[in-house]
């Protein structure tokens, strides 16, 4: 299992508060807890050549984790298209927090992916609403994050294939915080928490969920279906007509 | 209720067989049976300025019906983007047959929308699998089309919000022939039949389904949700923090 | 369109607080605002013969609204079975508040339908998460009920066909407050609010939602599918074998 | 992982054709190929005490596989209730073929679970429509069963959480042949093929699917949610009111 954690990696270099929380970058903080599970993890960031997502890297990636925020527009359309194709071919994709507005998530969803937001350091309580889902395994009925950015409904996404988590915010909003989709042979999990100024990715519940999601999103051994012109499997009574 | 029927309108001009079946174009054949229901129907075609889909036309359209095939690439990205925005704002969209490969459908789905196909004039039998759905009202347990192009699984679309119809083909394939999606405030219905060389749009079951779909897809009276930065509705215990 | 509003009608007779809020019973309060829409509304209550739900009443009912709480067990299994059959045959069913624990809802769901609850007169804020759904038409992004009983997740229901509303509660919980299901030819809407000691059914948003739901749940003109032994539609190559 | 394969086990004793195909019973044929995967498998049959499904057996069962046909009514309601409770508590359930009419499946679905059927030894072709699903791993785009009983739509089940397989039948019907549901903490997979007079359970595709389904349906480590009266997590502004 090969995981690539992609991070925009700008806040950590430009903002002292963020740099203090994630001195080696959000990508490294995520990589660190995944490695504990014996998973092979690489990282890639925006300012690398091809954003670190060369065709070779993508082809070897089983699950791609995506964190971006301020520089979504700087991600090249070419890379976005390659990631989309890899998802359709079976690569798992885990989109975190402000990645809701990334090109790749919007392209795979077909909607604006917009939402309400507020940076006020308020409390978030994340409830499990799908107790039979493997991504929720090991999570209690709910867990709390003392300080998080608020994301509120309406979240402009397609109807999720599965709704796993719902958030309660101190300021009065709710949010569909954990949702899954399939696209082609690939599986997608969007998970809400993870504002850059808070130590969210050190929270053990958040870590457990991302670890579970990586396993859930892993590709199956399966080629893409054959598309295009097809001969009849059964003999047509009148033969081939036009 | 204002309907706009959009048609590529090329086959009818270049292919005598098609011209015989749809002398005034597929768009006009569809418009004709919708008008019977007292609906205001306009048509628009690829070769008109802005493909006949000016901002004014789109803004006045409650439900847009889309038929395209050979010239998907000639539809301008700008028009596609405007149609997508109108769907998010609430306009209904009915995508017919080979429209599965249109830019607008692919953009709204996020997948390849590919499938198996065969032009052999074979029999299709369309089964109702969601008898509680208003789009299926007035349709028996199944209906048949004596000659149609085959579309076969795997159909590379997102998991439908609703699956209404499933097709049986003489040559041995099956297909999810009627599926719905929501995108933002808008509703989308994809309906499989309608190859240009067959009189499919004169079939009364096909007509009934499209009539039902128009009603189902009509926009609600509803503004888009407010997105972006939001003040707390409830007082935060610690006040606003960063 | 014929609506029957069914109410247990016990709290109103045994509890002065409830009697003050709903002097003619919750059923009458609901009937009153439906009648405004020109709908034909009857009421039925637990202590009537066959709970007021004779075969004749059921056969003439297009949509049944159900409110029960303390006496679910007193509803006869025979009536429950008849209501279930009518739903499968196409009758709409709207289950309100504590009706989550009614026999009819549990039988149609197949789960415990259990939840967390608290009677503390706290604030509920109900958010629209499916802006394209006709049941949400005319409702803003959210609305508030100053005092309601809390229902909290996990709500032990099957994955809803559609999730329309999500509640935020002052005490820290969230809830899937508006959900739809199809069963056979029938449509079901569960709507959370409506504790007997609060004037919830006088709230205009609640009334609007129930009015919308009645329209949405109305039966289609459609017979049940034919089930059982079926002759082949296509000729079998080897003939009929055993 | 502990699997219990339950079989009515009547046809095999009363019908020579069936006895020849499954000399040790359908349950044993299924157990045999599961054991190959190193899974601990027990069997249980209708005519054992408590149908072989004592509380102890059920408590130790991770996934229960169910085959029944002619004697659904002889399964005691008490056992059905215990199995339902175990599913809600997390036990996986795989319902095969004519098990669509079993008490346990009907109770968990809330519908009639009726369908069209025909015993004519015709060809069935099963198509994969959800290539990202682990239950479909290792299965090609489709596979064929030369002789099977036909099951045709409309299949009166709730809208599936996931639709994996669709069948094409020689006689002209289609069917949703592989569907999943969640109920409480438990996962359910219904799989169509398996008429008692055909060697369906020796087919390697059928075996692969059932093996996959067993893994997919395995319970998570998770207690049932806490239901009932709940204290507020957040302090209520006005305190507890009634």
Coordinates of N, CA and C in Angstrom, one line a residue, chain D residues 3-181:
Chain D
X3 N -18.3 -18.1 10.6 CA -19.4 -18.0 9.7 C -20.4 -19.2 10.0
X4 N -21.6 -18.8 10.0 CA -22.6 -19.9 10.1 C -23.5 -19.9 8.8
X5 N -23.5 -21.1 8.1 CA -24.3 -21.2 6.9 C -25.6 -21.9 7.3
X6 N -26.7 -21.2 7.1 CA -28.0 -21.8 7.5 C -28.7 -22.2 6.2
X7 N -29.3 -23.4 6.3 CA -30.0 -23.9 5.1 C -31.3 -24.6 5.6
X8 N -32.3 -24.4 4.8 CA -33.6 -25.1 5.1 C -33.4 -26.6 5.1
X9 N -32.6 -27.0 4.1 CA -32.2 -28.5 4.0 C -33.4 -29.4 3.9
X10 N -34.3 -29.1 3.0 CA -35.5 -30.0 2.7 C -35.4 -30.5 1.3
X11 N -35.2 -29.6 0.3 CA -35.2 -30.1 -1.1 C -34.2 -31.2 -1.2
X12 N -33.0 -31.1 -0.6 CA -32.0 -32.1 -0.8 C -32.5 -33.5 -0.3
X13 N -33.4 -33.5 0.7 CA -33.8 -34.8 1.2 C -35.1 -35.3 0.5
X14 N -35.8 -34.4 -0.2 CA -37.0 -34.8 -0.8 C -37.0 -34.9 -2.3
X15 N -36.0 -34.4 -2.9 CA -36.0 -34.2 -4.4 C -34.7 -34.8 -4.9
X16 N -34.8 -35.9 -5.7 CA -33.6 -36.6 -6.2 C -32.7 -35.7 -7.0
X17 N -33.3 -34.9 -7.8 CA -32.4 -34.0 -8.7 C -31.5 -33.1 -7.8
X18 N -32.2 -32.5 -6.8 CA -31.4 -31.7 -5.9 C -30.4 -32.5 -5.1
X19 N -30.8 -33.7 -4.7 CA -29.9 -34.5 -3.9 C -28.6 -34.9 -4.7
X20 N -28.8 -35.0 -6.0 CA -27.7 -35.3 -6.8 C -26.7 -34.1 -7.0
X21 N -27.3 -32.9 -7.1 CA -26.5 -31.7 -7.2 C -25.8 -31.4 -5.9
X22 N -26.5 -31.5 -4.8 CA -26.0 -31.1 -3.5 C -26.2 -32.3 -2.5
X23 N -25.4 -33.3 -2.7 CA -25.6 -34.5 -1.8 C -25.5 -34.3 -0.3
X24 N -24.7 -33.3 0.1 CA -24.6 -33.0 1.5 C -25.4 -31.8 1.9
X25 N -26.2 -31.3 1.0 CA -26.9 -30.1 1.3 C -26.2 -28.8 0.7
X26 N -27.0 -27.8 0.4 CA -26.5 -26.6 -0.1 C -25.6 -25.9 0.9
X27 N -25.9 -26.1 2.2 CA -25.1 -25.5 3.3 C -23.7 -26.0 3.3
X28 N -23.6 -27.3 3.0 CA -22.3 -28.0 3.0 C -21.4 -27.5 1.8
X29 N -22.1 -27.4 0.7 CA -21.4 -26.9 -0.5 C -20.9 -25.5 -0.3
X30 N -21.6 -24.7 0.3 CA -21.1 -23.3 0.6 C -20.0 -23.4 1.7
X31 N -20.2 -24.1 2.7 CA -19.2 -24.2 3.8 C -17.9 -24.7 3.1
X32 N -18.0 -25.7 2.2 CA -16.7 -26.2 1.7 C -15.8 -25.2 1.0
X33 N -16.4 -24.3 0.2 CA -15.6 -23.3 -0.4 C -15.1 -22.2 0.5
X34 N -15.9 -21.9 1.5 CA -15.5 -20.9 2.5 C -14.3 -21.4 3.3
X35 N -14.4 -22.7 3.6 CA -13.3 -23.3 4.5 C -12.0 -23.1 3.7
X36 N -12.0 -23.2 2.4 CA -10.7 -23.0 1.6 C -10.0 -21.7 2.0
X37 N -10.8 -20.8 2.4 CA -10.2 -19.4 2.7 C -9.7 -19.4 4.1
X38 N -9.7 -20.5 4.8 CA -9.3 -20.5 6.2 C -10.2 -19.9 7.2
X39 N -11.5 -19.8 6.8 CA -12.5 -19.3 7.6 C -13.1 -20.4 8.4
X40 N -13.5 -20.1 9.7 CA -14.2 -21.1 10.5 C -15.7 -21.1 10.2
X41 N -16.1 -22.2 9.7 CA -17.5 -22.3 9.2 C -18.3 -23.4 10.0
X42 N -19.5 -23.0 10.4 CA -20.4 -24.0 11.0 C -21.7 -24.0 10.1
X43 N -22.4 -25.0 10.2 CA -23.7 -25.0 9.5 C -24.8 -25.2 10.5
X44 N -26.0 -24.8 10.1 CA -27.2 -24.9 10.9 C -28.4 -25.1 9.9
X45 N -29.4 -25.9 10.3 CA -30.5 -26.2 9.4 C -31.8 -26.2 10.2
X46 N -32.9 -26.0 9.4 CA -34.2 -25.8 9.9 C -34.6 -26.8 11.0
X47 N -34.3 -28.1 10.7 CA -34.9 -29.1 11.6 C -34.1 -29.4 12.8
X48 N -33.0 -28.7 13.0 CA -32.3 -28.8 14.3 C -33.1 -28.0 15.4
X49 N -32.8 -28.3 16.6 CA -33.4 -27.5 17.7 C -33.1 -26.0 17.5
X50 N -34.1 -25.2 17.7 CA -34.0 -23.8 17.4 C -33.4 -23.5 16.1
X51 N -33.6 -24.4 15.2 CA -33.1 -24.3 13.8 C -31.6 -24.2 13.8
X52 N -31.0 -24.7 14.8 CA -29.5 -24.6 14.9 C -29.0 -23.3 15.3
X53 N -29.9 -22.3 15.5 CA -29.5 -20.9 15.8 C -29.8 -20.6 17.2
X54 N -29.1 -21.3 18.1 CA -29.3 -20.9 19.5 C -28.6 -19.6 19.8
X55 N -28.9 -19.0 20.9 CA -28.3 -17.7 21.3 C -26.8 -17.8 21.3
X56 N -26.3 -18.9 21.7 CA -24.9 -19.1 21.8 C -24.3 -19.1 20.4
X57 N -24.9 -19.9 19.5 CA -24.4 -19.9 18.1 C -24.5 -18.5 17.5
X58 N -25.6 -17.9 17.6 CA -25.7 -16.5 17.0 C -24.7 -15.5 17.6
X59 N -24.5 -15.6 18.9 CA -23.5 -14.7 19.5 C -22.1 -14.9 19.0
X60 N -21.8 -16.1 18.6 CA -20.5 -16.4 18.1 C -20.4 -16.3 16.6
X61 N -21.5 -15.9 16.0 CA -21.5 -15.8 14.5 C -21.1 -14.4 14.1
X62 N -20.1 -14.3 13.2 CA -19.8 -13.0 12.7 C -20.6 -12.7 11.4
X63 N -20.8 -13.7 10.6 CA -21.6 -13.5 9.4 C -22.5 -14.8 9.2
X64 N -23.8 -14.5 9.0 CA -24.7 -15.6 8.8 C -25.2 -15.6 7.4
X65 N -25.1 -16.8 6.8 CA -25.5 -17.0 5.4 C -26.8 -17.7 5.4
X66 N -27.8 -17.3 4.6 CA -29.2 -17.8 4.7 C -29.7 -18.3 3.4
X67 N -30.0 -19.6 3.3 CA -30.7 -20.2 2.2 C -32.0 -20.9 2.6
X68 N -33.1 -20.4 2.1 CA -34.4 -21.1 2.5 C -35.3 -20.9 1.3
X69 N -36.4 -21.8 1.2 CA -37.3 -21.7 0.1 C -38.7 -22.1 0.4
X70 N -38.9 -23.4 0.7 CA -40.3 -23.9 0.8 C -40.9 -23.8 2.2
X71 N -40.0 -23.6 3.2 CA -40.5 -23.7 4.5 C -40.2 -22.4 5.4
X72 N -40.2 -21.3 4.7 CA -40.0 -20.0 5.4 C -40.9 -19.9 6.6
X73 N -42.1 -20.4 6.5 CA -43.1 -20.2 7.6 C -42.8 -21.1 8.8
X74 N -41.9 -22.1 8.6 CA -41.6 -22.9 9.7 C -40.5 -22.4 10.6
X75 N -39.9 -21.3 10.1 CA -38.9 -20.6 11.0 C -39.6 -19.9 12.1
X76 N -39.2 -20.1 13.3 CA -39.9 -19.5 14.4 C -39.7 -18.0 14.5
X77 N -40.7 -17.3 14.9 CA -40.6 -15.9 15.0 C -39.6 -15.5 16.0
X78 N -39.5 -16.3 17.0 CA -38.5 -16.0 18.1 C -37.1 -16.0 17.5
X79 N -36.8 -17.0 16.7 CA -35.4 -17.1 16.1 C -35.2 -15.9 15.2
X80 N -36.3 -15.6 14.4 CA -36.2 -14.4 13.5 C -35.8 -13.2 14.3
X81 N -36.5 -13.0 15.4 CA -36.3 -11.8 16.2 C -34.8 -11.7 16.7
X82 N -34.3 -12.9 17.1 CA -33.0 -12.9 17.6 C -31.9 -12.6 16.5
X83 N -32.2 -13.2 15.3 CA -31.3 -12.9 14.2 C -31.3 -11.4 13.9
X84 N -32.5 -10.9 13.9 CA -32.7 -9.4 13.6 C -31.9 -8.6 14.6
X85 N -32.0 -9.0 15.9 CA -31.3 -8.2 16.9 C -29.8 -8.3 16.7
X86 N -29.3 -9.5 16.4 CA -27.9 -9.7 16.1 C -27.4 -8.9 14.9
X87 N -28.2 -8.8 13.9 CA -27.8 -8.0 12.8 C -27.7 -6.5 13.2
X88 N -28.7 -6.0 14.0 CA -28.6 -4.6 14.5 C -27.3 -4.5 15.4
X89 N -27.0 -5.5 16.1 CA -25.8 -5.5 16.9 C -24.5 -5.6 16.1
X90 N -24.6 -5.9 14.9 CA -23.3 -5.9 14.1 C -23.1 -7.2 13.2
X91 N -23.8 -8.3 13.5 CA -23.6 -9.5 12.7 C -23.9 -9.2 11.2
X92 N -23.0 -9.7 10.3 CA -23.3 -9.6 8.9 C -24.3 -10.7 8.5
X93 N -25.1 -10.4 7.4 CA -26.1 -11.3 6.9 C -26.1 -11.4 5.4
X94 N -25.9 -12.6 4.9 CA -25.9 -12.8 3.5 C -27.1 -13.6 3.1
X95 N -28.0 -13.0 2.4 CA -29.3 -13.7 2.0 C -29.2 -14.2 0.6
X96 N -29.4 -15.5 0.3 CA -29.2 -16.0 -1.0 C -30.5 -16.4 -1.6
X97 N -30.6 -16.1 -2.9 CA -31.7 -16.6 -3.8 C -33.1 -16.5 -3.2
X98 N -33.7 -17.7 -3.0 CA -35.1 -17.7 -2.5 C -35.2 -17.2 -1.1
X99 N -34.1 -17.0 -0.5 CA -34.1 -16.3 0.9 C -34.7 -14.9 0.8
X100 N -35.0 -14.4 -0.4 CA -35.7 -13.1 -0.5 C -37.0 -13.1 0.1
X101 N -37.6 -14.3 0.3 CA -38.9 -14.4 0.9 C -38.8 -15.0 2.3
X102 N -37.6 -15.0 2.9 CA -37.5 -15.5 4.3 C -38.1 -14.5 5.2
X103 N -38.5 -14.9 6.4 CA -39.0 -14.0 7.4 C -38.0 -13.0 7.7
X104 N -36.7 -13.4 7.9 CA -35.7 -12.5 8.4 C -35.4 -11.4 7.4
X105 N -35.4 -11.7 6.1 CA -35.2 -10.7 5.1 C -36.4 -9.7 5.0
X106 N -37.6 -10.3 5.0 CA -38.7 -9.4 5.0 C -38.8 -8.5 6.2
X107 N -38.5 -9.0 7.3 CA -38.5 -8.2 8.5 C -37.5 -7.0 8.5
X108 N -36.3 -7.3 7.9 CA -35.3 -6.3 7.8 C -35.5 -5.3 6.7
X109 N -36.3 -5.7 5.8 CA -36.6 -4.8 4.6 C -37.9 -3.9 4.8
X110 N -38.9 -4.5 5.4 CA -40.1 -3.8 5.6 C -41.0 -3.8 4.3
X111 N -40.7 -4.6 3.3 CA -41.5 -4.7 2.1 C -41.9 -6.1 1.9
X112 N -42.6 -6.3 0.7 CA -43.0 -7.7 0.5 C -41.9 -8.6 0.0
X113 N -40.9 -8.0 -0.6 CA -39.7 -8.7 -1.2 C -40.1 -9.6 -2.3
X114 N -41.3 -9.4 -2.9 CA -41.8 -10.2 -4.0 C -41.1 -9.9 -5.3
X115 N -41.3 -10.8 -6.3 CA -40.6 -10.6 -7.6 C -41.3 -11.6 -8.6
X116 N -40.9 -11.5 -9.8 CA -41.3 -12.4 -10.9 C -40.3 -13.6 -10.9
X117 N -40.8 -14.8 -11.2 CA -39.9 -15.9 -11.2 C -40.4 -16.9 -12.3
X118 N -39.4 -17.8 -12.7 CA -39.7 -18.8 -13.7 C -38.6 -19.9 -13.7
X119 N -39.1 -21.1 -13.6 CA -38.1 -22.2 -13.6 C -38.1 -22.8 -15.0
X120 N -37.1 -22.4 -15.8 CA -37.1 -22.8 -17.2 C -35.7 -23.1 -17.7
X121 N -34.8 -23.2 -16.7 CA -33.4 -23.5 -17.1 C -32.7 -22.6 -18.1
X122 N -33.1 -21.3 -18.0 CA -32.6 -20.4 -19.0 C -31.2 -19.8 -18.6
X123 N -30.6 -19.1 -19.5 CA -29.4 -18.4 -19.3 C -29.5 -17.1 -18.5
X124 N -28.6 -16.9 -17.5 CA -28.5 -15.7 -16.8 C -27.1 -15.1 -17.0
X125 N -27.1 -13.8 -17.3 CA -25.8 -13.1 -17.4 C -25.8 -12.0 -16.3
X126 N -24.8 -12.0 -15.5 CA -24.7 -11.1 -14.3 C -23.6 -10.1 -14.6
X127 N -24.1 -8.8 -14.7 CA -23.2 -7.7 -15.0 C -22.8 -6.9 -13.7
X128 N -21.5 -6.5 -13.7 CA -21.0 -5.7 -12.6 C -21.4 -4.2 -12.9
X129 N -22.1 -3.6 -12.0 CA -22.4 -2.2 -12.2 C -21.7 -1.3 -11.2
X130 N -21.0 -1.8 -10.2 CA -20.3 -1.1 -9.2 C -18.9 -1.6 -9.1
X131 N -18.0 -1.2 -10.1 CA -16.7 -1.8 -10.1 C -15.8 -1.4 -9.0
X132 N -16.2 -0.4 -8.2 CA -15.3 0.0 -7.0 C -15.7 -0.8 -5.8
X133 N -16.6 -1.7 -5.8 CA -17.1 -2.4 -4.6 C -16.3 -3.6 -4.4
X134 N -15.8 -3.8 -3.1 CA -15.0 -5.0 -2.8 C -15.7 -6.3 -3.0
X135 N -17.0 -6.4 -3.0 CA -17.7 -7.6 -3.3 C -17.5 -8.1 -4.7
X136 N -17.3 -7.1 -5.6 CA -17.1 -7.4 -7.0 C -15.7 -7.7 -7.4
X137 N -14.8 -7.6 -6.5 CA -13.4 -7.8 -6.8 C -13.1 -9.2 -7.4
X138 N -12.4 -9.3 -8.5 CA -12.0 -10.6 -9.0 C -13.1 -11.1 -10.0
X139 N -14.2 -10.3 -10.2 CA -15.2 -10.7 -11.1 C -15.0 -9.9 -12.4
X140 N -15.1 -10.5 -13.5 CA -15.0 -9.7 -14.8 C -16.2 -8.8 -15.0
X141 N -16.3 -8.3 -16.2 CA -17.4 -7.3 -16.5 C -18.7 -8.0 -16.3
X142 N -18.7 -9.3 -16.6 CA -20.0 -10.1 -16.4 C -19.5 -11.5 -16.3
X143 N -20.5 -12.4 -15.8 CA -20.3 -13.8 -15.9 C -21.6 -14.4 -16.2
X144 N -21.6 -15.7 -16.7 CA -22.8 -16.3 -17.1 C -23.1 -17.6 -16.3
X145 N -24.4 -17.8 -16.1 CA -24.8 -19.1 -15.5 C -25.7 -19.7 -16.6
X146 N -25.3 -20.9 -17.1 CA -26.0 -21.5 -18.3 C -27.5 -21.8 -18.0
X147 N -27.7 -22.2 -16.7 CA -29.1 -22.5 -16.4 C -29.4 -22.0 -15.0
X148 N -30.4 -21.2 -14.9 CA -30.8 -20.7 -13.6 C -32.3 -20.4 -13.7
X149 N -32.9 -20.4 -12.5 CA -34.2 -19.9 -12.3 C -34.2 -18.4 -12.6
X150 N -35.2 -17.9 -13.3 CA -35.3 -16.4 -13.6 C -36.0 -15.7 -12.4
X151 N -35.4 -14.6 -12.0 CA -36.1 -13.7 -11.1 C -36.1 -12.4 -11.8
X152 N -37.3 -11.8 -11.9 CA -37.4 -10.5 -12.7 C -38.0 -9.4 -11.9
X153 N -37.7 -8.2 -12.4 CA -38.3 -7.0 -11.8 C -39.8 -6.9 -12.1
X154 N -40.6 -6.2 -11.3 CA -40.1 -5.5 -10.1 C -39.8 -6.3 -8.9
X155 N -38.6 -6.1 -8.3 CA -38.2 -6.7 -7.1 C -38.6 -5.7 -6.0
X156 N -39.6 -6.1 -5.1 CA -40.2 -5.2 -4.1 C -39.3 -5.1 -2.9
X157 N -38.2 -4.4 -3.0 CA -37.3 -4.2 -1.9 C -37.1 -2.7 -1.7
X158 N -36.7 -2.2 -0.5 CA -36.3 -0.8 -0.4 C -35.2 -0.4 -1.4
X159 N -35.1 0.8 -1.7 CA -34.0 1.3 -2.5 C -32.7 0.8 -1.9
X160 N -31.9 0.0 -2.6 CA -30.7 -0.5 -2.0 C -29.7 0.6 -1.6
X161 N -28.9 0.4 -0.6 CA -27.8 1.3 -0.3 C -26.8 1.3 -1.4
X162 N -26.6 0.1 -2.0 CA -25.6 -0.1 -3.1 C -26.2 -1.2 -4.0
X163 N -26.0 -0.9 -5.3 CA -26.4 -1.9 -6.3 C -25.2 -2.4 -7.0
X164 N -24.9 -3.7 -6.9 CA -23.6 -4.2 -7.4 C -23.7 -4.9 -8.7
X165 N -24.8 -5.7 -8.8 CA -24.9 -6.6 -10.0 C -26.3 -6.5 -10.5
X166 N -26.4 -6.6 -11.9 CA -27.7 -6.6 -12.6 C -27.7 -7.8 -13.5
X167 N -28.8 -8.5 -13.5 CA -28.9 -9.7 -14.3 C -29.7 -9.5 -15.6
X168 N -29.2 -10.1 -16.7 CA -29.9 -10.2 -17.9 C -30.4 -11.7 -18.0
X169 N -31.7 -11.9 -18.4 CA -32.2 -13.2 -18.6 C -32.7 -13.4 -20.0
X170 N -32.4 -14.6 -20.4 CA -32.8 -15.0 -21.8 C -34.2 -14.7 -22.2
X171 N -35.1 -14.9 -21.2 CA -36.5 -14.7 -21.4 C -37.0 -13.3 -21.5
X172 N -36.1 -12.3 -21.3 CA -36.4 -10.9 -21.5 C -36.5 -10.0 -20.2
X173 N -36.1 -10.6 -19.1 CA -36.2 -9.8 -17.8 C -34.8 -9.3 -17.4
X174 N -34.9 -8.4 -16.5 CA -33.7 -7.9 -15.8 C -34.0 -8.0 -14.3
X175 N -32.9 -7.9 -13.5 CA -33.0 -8.0 -12.0 C -31.8 -7.4 -11.3
X176 N -32.1 -6.8 -10.2 CA -31.1 -6.2 -9.3 C -30.6 -7.4 -8.5
X177 N -29.5 -8.0 -8.9 CA -29.1 -9.3 -8.4 C -28.1 -9.3 -7.2
X178 N -27.5 -8.1 -7.0 CA -26.6 -8.0 -5.8 C -26.8 -6.6 -5.2
X179 N -27.3 -6.6 -4.0 CA -27.7 -5.3 -3.4 C -27.2 -5.4 -1.9
X180 N -26.8 -4.2 -1.4 CA -26.4 -4.2 0.0 C -27.3 -3.2 0.8
X181 N -27.4 -3.5 2.1 CA -28.1 -2.6 3.1 C -27.4 -2.6 4.4

